[in-house]
Structure formats: structure tokens, C-alpha cells
mmCIF file of C-alpha atoms in Angstrom:
data_model
loop_
_atom_site.group_PDB
_atom_site.id
_atom_site.type_symbol
_atom_site.label_atom_id
_atom_site.label_comp_id
_atom_site.label_asym_id
_atom_site.label_seq_id
_atom_site.Cartn_x
_atom_site.Cartn_y
_atom_site.Cartn_z
ATOM 1 C CA TYR A 14 -4.775 10.691 -11.472
ATOM 2 C CA GLY A 15 -3.669 13.858 -9.798
ATOM 3 C CA VAL A 16 -1.173 14.311 -7.020
ATOM 4 C CA THR A 17 -3.791 16.300 -5.112
ATOM 5 C CA GLU A 18 -6.157 13.351 -4.810
ATOM 6 C CA MET A 19 -3.308 11.012 -3.889
ATOM 7 C CA ASN A 20 -2.260 13.424 -1.138
ATOM 8 C CA ALA A 21 -5.840 13.591 0.151
ATOM 9 C CA ILE A 22 -5.760 9.898 1.054
ATOM 10 C CA ARG A 23 -4.910 9.490 4.725
ATOM 11 C CA TRP A 24 -2.111 6.938 4.328
ATOM 12 C CA SER A 25 -0.764 5.225 7.427
ATOM 13 C CA LYS A 26 1.968 7.172 9.173
ATOM 14 C CA ASN A 27 3.848 3.871 9.537
ATOM 15 C CA VAL A 28 4.473 3.459 5.796
ATOM 16 C CA PHE A 29 7.640 4.998 4.413
ATOM 17 C CA CYS A 30 9.639 4.760 1.225
ATOM 18 C CA THR A 31 13.282 5.069 0.297
ATOM 19 C CA LEU A 32 14.923 8.106 -1.263
ATOM 20 C CA ASN A 33 15.115 6.144 -4.513
ATOM 21 C CA PHE A 34 11.340 5.688 -4.435
ATOM 22 C CA PHE A 35 10.830 9.400 -3.653
ATOM 23 C CA GLU A 36 13.096 10.443 -6.534
ATOM 24 C CA THR A 37 11.035 8.239 -8.856
ATOM 25 C CA ILE A 38 7.901 10.100 -7.734
ATOM 26 C CA LYS A 39 9.554 13.471 -8.249
ATOM 27 C CA ASN A 40 10.786 12.537 -11.718
ATOM 28 C CA ALA A 41 7.421 11.085 -12.723
ATOM 29 C CA LYS A 42 5.680 14.275 -11.599
ATOM 30 C CA ALA A 43 8.074 16.398 -13.679
ATOM 31 C CA CYS A 44 7.379 14.159 -16.680
ATOM 32 C CA GLY A 45 3.631 14.280 -16.073
ATOM 33 C CA GLY A 46 3.420 10.520 -15.563
ATOM 34 C CA MET A 47 2.182 9.481 -12.128
ATOM 35 C CA ALA A 48 1.632 5.917 -13.372
ATOM 36 C CA GLN A 49 5.412 5.444 -13.530
ATOM 37 C CA PHE A 50 5.683 5.878 -9.788
ATOM 38 C CA LEU A 51 2.598 3.801 -9.119
ATOM 39 C CA ARG A 52 4.137 0.659 -10.535
ATOM 40 C CA LEU A 53 3.685 -2.310 -8.273
ATOM 41 C CA VAL A 54 5.889 -2.148 -5.220
ATOM 42 C CA ASP A 55 6.176 -5.413 -3.368
ATOM 43 C CA PRO A 56 9.394 -5.740 -1.330
ATOM 44 C CA LEU A 57 9.572 -3.909 1.969
ATOM 45 C CA LEU A 58 11.411 -3.729 5.248
ATOM 46 C CA VAL A 59 9.388 -4.385 8.408
ATOM 47 C CA PHE A 60 10.630 -2.920 11.688
ATOM 48 C CA PRO A 61 9.800 -4.351 15.138
ATOM 49 C CA ASP A 62 7.672 -1.281 15.971
ATOM 50 C CA GLY A 63 5.380 -1.898 12.957
ATOM 51 C CA ARG A 64 6.831 0.671 10.564
ATOM 52 C CA VAL A 65 7.415 -0.472 6.989
ATOM 53 C CA VAL A 66 9.636 0.930 4.252
ATOM 54 C CA LEU A 67 8.750 0.236 0.630
ATOM 55 C CA ILE A 68 11.817 -0.580 -1.460
ATOM 56 C CA SER A 69 12.371 -1.272 -5.129
ATOM 57 C CA LEU A 70 13.388 -4.639 -6.556
ATOM 58 C CA TYR A 71 16.747 -3.051 -7.393
ATOM 59 C CA GLU A 72 17.232 -2.071 -3.751
ATOM 60 C CA LEU A 73 16.175 -5.541 -2.616
ATOM 61 C CA ASP A 74 18.743 -7.116 -4.952
ATOM 62 C CA ASN A 75 21.423 -4.953 -3.347
ATOM 63 C CA LEU A 76 20.272 -5.626 0.221
ATOM 64 C CA LEU A 77 20.021 -9.410 0.037
ATOM 65 C CA PRO A 78 23.768 -10.199 -0.252
ATOM 66 C CA LEU A 79 24.449 -7.994 2.790
ATOM 67 C CA TRP A 80 21.544 -9.579 4.627
ATOM 68 C CA TRP A 81 22.824 -13.101 3.997
ATOM 69 C CA LEU A 82 26.334 -12.214 5.202
ATOM 70 C CA GLN A 83 25.152 -11.028 8.600
ATOM 71 C CA SER A 84 25.404 -13.649 11.295
ATOM 72 C CA ARG A 85 23.112 -11.673 13.618
ATOM 73 C CA ARG A 86 20.252 -9.943 11.851
ATOM 74 C CA PRO A 87 18.773 -6.787 13.339
ATOM 75 C CA GLY A 88 15.097 -6.768 14.264
ATOM 76 C CA VAL A 89 14.283 -5.652 10.735
ATOM 77 C CA SER A 90 12.663 -8.185 8.393
ATOM 78 C CA ILE A 91 12.682 -8.220 4.621
ATOM 79 C CA ASP A 92 9.230 -9.149 3.395
ATOM 80 C CA HIS A 93 6.710 -8.608 0.629
ATOM 81 C CA VAL A 94 3.434 -6.683 0.552
ATOM 82 C CA PHE A 95 1.719 -9.803 -0.805
ATOM 83 C CA ARG A 96 2.617 -11.813 2.290
ATOM 84 C CA LEU A 97 1.462 -9.097 4.650
ATOM 85 C CA VAL A 98 -1.929 -8.556 3.055
ATOM 86 C CA SER A 99 -2.720 -12.137 2.054
ATOM 87 C CA LYS A 100 -3.519 -13.482 5.554
ATOM 88 C CA CYS A 101 -2.102 -16.867 4.578
ATOM 89 C CA PRO A 102 -1.259 -18.761 7.785
ATOM 90 C CA GLU A 103 1.193 -21.000 5.929
ATOM 91 C CA LEU A 104 3.224 -17.892 5.027
ATOM 92 C CA GLY A 105 3.492 -16.746 8.631
ATOM 93 C CA CYS A 106 1.702 -13.436 8.029
ATOM 94 C CA TRP A 107 0.212 -13.270 11.514
ATOM 95 C CA SER A 108 3.564 -12.987 13.283
ATOM 96 C CA LEU A 109 4.601 -9.549 11.976
ATOM 97 C CA PRO A 110 4.041 -6.450 14.123
ATOM 98 C CA VAL A 111 2.163 -4.496 11.433
ATOM 99 C CA SER A 112 -1.069 -2.718 12.426
ATOM 100 C CA THR A 113 -4.344 -3.086 10.561
ATOM 101 C CA GLU A 114 -4.069 0.599 9.571
ATOM 102 C CA THR A 115 -0.714 -0.087 7.916
ATOM 103 C CA LEU A 116 -2.039 -3.230 6.209
ATOM 104 C CA VAL A 117 -5.036 -1.344 4.774
ATOM 105 C CA SER A 118 -2.706 1.353 3.412
ATOM 106 C CA LEU A 119 -0.522 -1.298 1.799
ATOM 107 C CA LYS A 120 -3.571 -3.075 0.364
ATOM 108 C CA LEU A 121 -4.922 0.126 -1.154
ATOM 109 C CA PHE A 122 -1.541 1.114 -2.549
ATOM 110 C CA ARG A 123 -1.230 -2.363 -4.058
ATOM 111 C CA GLY A 124 -4.657 -2.086 -5.677
ATOM 112 C CA ASP A 125 -6.555 -4.622 -3.579
ATOM 113 C CA VAL A 126 -10.353 -4.325 -3.614
ATOM 114 C CA LYS A 127 -11.349 -6.749 -0.826
ATOM 115 C CA TYR A 128 -11.651 -5.439 2.709
ATOM 116 C CA GLU A 129 -13.568 -8.192 4.467
ATOM 117 C CA LEU A 130 -13.148 -7.225 8.096
ATOM 118 C CA GLU A 131 -15.298 -4.403 9.462
ATOM 119 C CA LYS A 132 -12.177 -2.877 11.032
ATOM 120 C CA GLU A 133 -10.530 -2.729 7.580
ATOM 121 C CA LYS A 134 -13.615 -1.064 6.077
ATOM 122 C CA ARG A 135 -13.691 1.530 8.862
ATOM 123 C CA ILE A 136 -10.015 2.358 8.319
ATOM 124 C CA LEU A 137 -10.543 2.507 4.548
ATOM 125 C CA ARG A 138 -13.420 4.996 4.999
ATOM 126 C CA GLN A 139 -11.217 7.156 7.206
ATOM 127 C CA MET A 140 -8.426 7.055 4.619
ATOM 128 C CA LEU A 141 -10.733 8.107 1.761
ATOM 129 C CA GLN A 142 -12.959 10.629 3.540
ATOM 130 C CA ASP A 143 -11.100 13.713 2.251
ATOM 131 C CA LEU A 144 -11.288 12.753 -1.430
ATOM 132 C CA ASP A 145 -13.398 15.060 -3.604
ATOM 133 C CA ARG A 146 -14.301 12.222 -5.984
ATOM 134 C CA PRO A 147 -13.730 8.922 -4.171
ATOM 135 C CA VAL A 148 -15.230 6.700 -6.901
ATOM 136 C CA ASP A 149 -13.242 8.296 -9.733
ATOM 137 C CA SER A 150 -10.073 8.406 -7.638
ATOM 138 C CA MET A 151 -10.259 4.727 -6.720
ATOM 139 C CA LYS A 152 -10.950 3.743 -10.336
ATOM 140 C CA GLU A 153 -7.912 5.753 -11.437
ATOM 141 C CA LEU A 154 -5.731 4.165 -8.769
ATOM 142 C CA LEU A 155 -6.836 0.679 -9.793
ATOM 143 C CA SER A 156 -6.329 1.536 -13.439
ATOM 144 C CA THR A 157 -2.654 2.305 -12.763
ATOM 145 C CA ARG A 158 -2.409 -1.153 -11.173
ATOM 146 C CA ASN A 159 -4.202 -2.840 -14.073
ATOM 147 C CA ARG A 160 -6.873 -3.974 -11.581
ATOM 148 C CA LEU A 161 -9.849 -1.883 -12.656
ATOM 149 C CA SER A 162 -11.746 -5.012 -13.730
ATOM 150 C CA ARG A 163 -11.889 -6.070 -10.064
ATOM 151 C CA TYR A 164 -13.557 -2.838 -8.899
ATOM 152 C CA GLU A 165 -17.262 -3.415 -9.620
ATOM 153 C CA LYS A 166 -19.157 -5.008 -6.719
ATOM 154 C CA SER A 167 -16.047 -4.928 -4.525
ATOM 155 C CA ASP A 168 -15.678 -3.720 -0.947
ATOM 156 C CA LEU A 169 -13.618 -0.782 -2.214
ATOM 157 C CA ALA A 170 -16.350 0.209 -4.705
ATOM 158 C CA LYS A 171 -19.019 0.108 -1.994
ATOM 159 C CA GLU A 172 -17.011 2.247 0.439
ATOM 160 C CA ALA A 173 -16.055 4.783 -2.253
ATOM 161 C CA TYR A 174 -19.689 5.006 -3.390
ATOM 162 C CA LEU A 175 -20.967 5.560 0.164
ATOM 163 C CA LEU A 176 -18.426 8.344 0.654
ATOM 164 C CA SER A 177 -19.535 10.009 -2.587
ATOM 165 C CA LEU A 178 -23.165 10.351 -1.403
ATOM 166 C CA PRO A 179 -24.221 13.761 -0.039
ATOM 167 C CA PRO A 180 -24.573 13.843 3.754
ATOM 168 C CA SER A 181 -28.105 13.082 4.903
#
């Protein structure tokens, strides 16, 4: 899975990562192993304006003691990608200020294949429209997440296939 195809995806401009995460990408690229950087990332920081920062489990472990010591927490929340994309009312997912565009980016990065809302599908199509080989690229992305078995007959498969058709 090449860096070029990954860069062609129009990721949300509200998703960031830490320097530690960036260094992992750089080192993986030098070693020729993009799959190392594509390991599942779940913890993140959510800012009141809807921006999110992906962090590693190591960084989360270091942040939590500081977080617990603060008597007044800033407007930043520590959360998990799973909670944001799961739409589980009992988890309180609806109360975070994250846009649908950001959620779709997080879902794709996580390797999710279900995009049930029409708004999510539209955003997904926009994100993937610059890919040269959308079907192959999505299969490669899911393969790095060990989720390729979920691809067939999924919303992601349908959207990637439609984008791969020649314009009529």
C-alpha cells in the first residue's frame, strides 16, 4: 500500500496526530513497512472546536496521571475512536463536537466498512475520488487492519467500485 495512494485520500483537516505518531510513519517509510504505522490507533484527544489528535497507547498512559491530577480540566476530552464512530447512545457519543467529515475519516482510518447514512457515503466518495485504484487501495487499507474479510458487499466496497467505473 503506497504512500501515494494514502496521500490521495482527502482526509479531514480536523484530524491530527502527535509528533510520536509522525515519527513512526517516517521510520516505517524508511523501513519500507507502511503497515507498522497503520496499526490500530484508538485513543485520541477531542477539542471543543471538533479537532481530534490521534495518540498512541503509550502517550495515553503518560497523559492519564496528569489528567487525573487536574482539578479543572481544559475543554479537551480524552476519548477513543471506537466511541466516536460507534453511535452508541449509552456511551455518550452524540455529545462530542466532532463533524461527520471527521468521523468518516476516523472510520476509514480504523478500517470500518459500514457507512449507513447518505451523508457519510457522500463524504466517503469525496475522500476517495482522487484514488487511481479505489478498490485495490481500500482492500489494501483493510488488509493492514486485518479487516479485509468485511469488505465484500459492504458500503465501502460499493462506493469504491462506483468510483472505479469510467465516467459515463
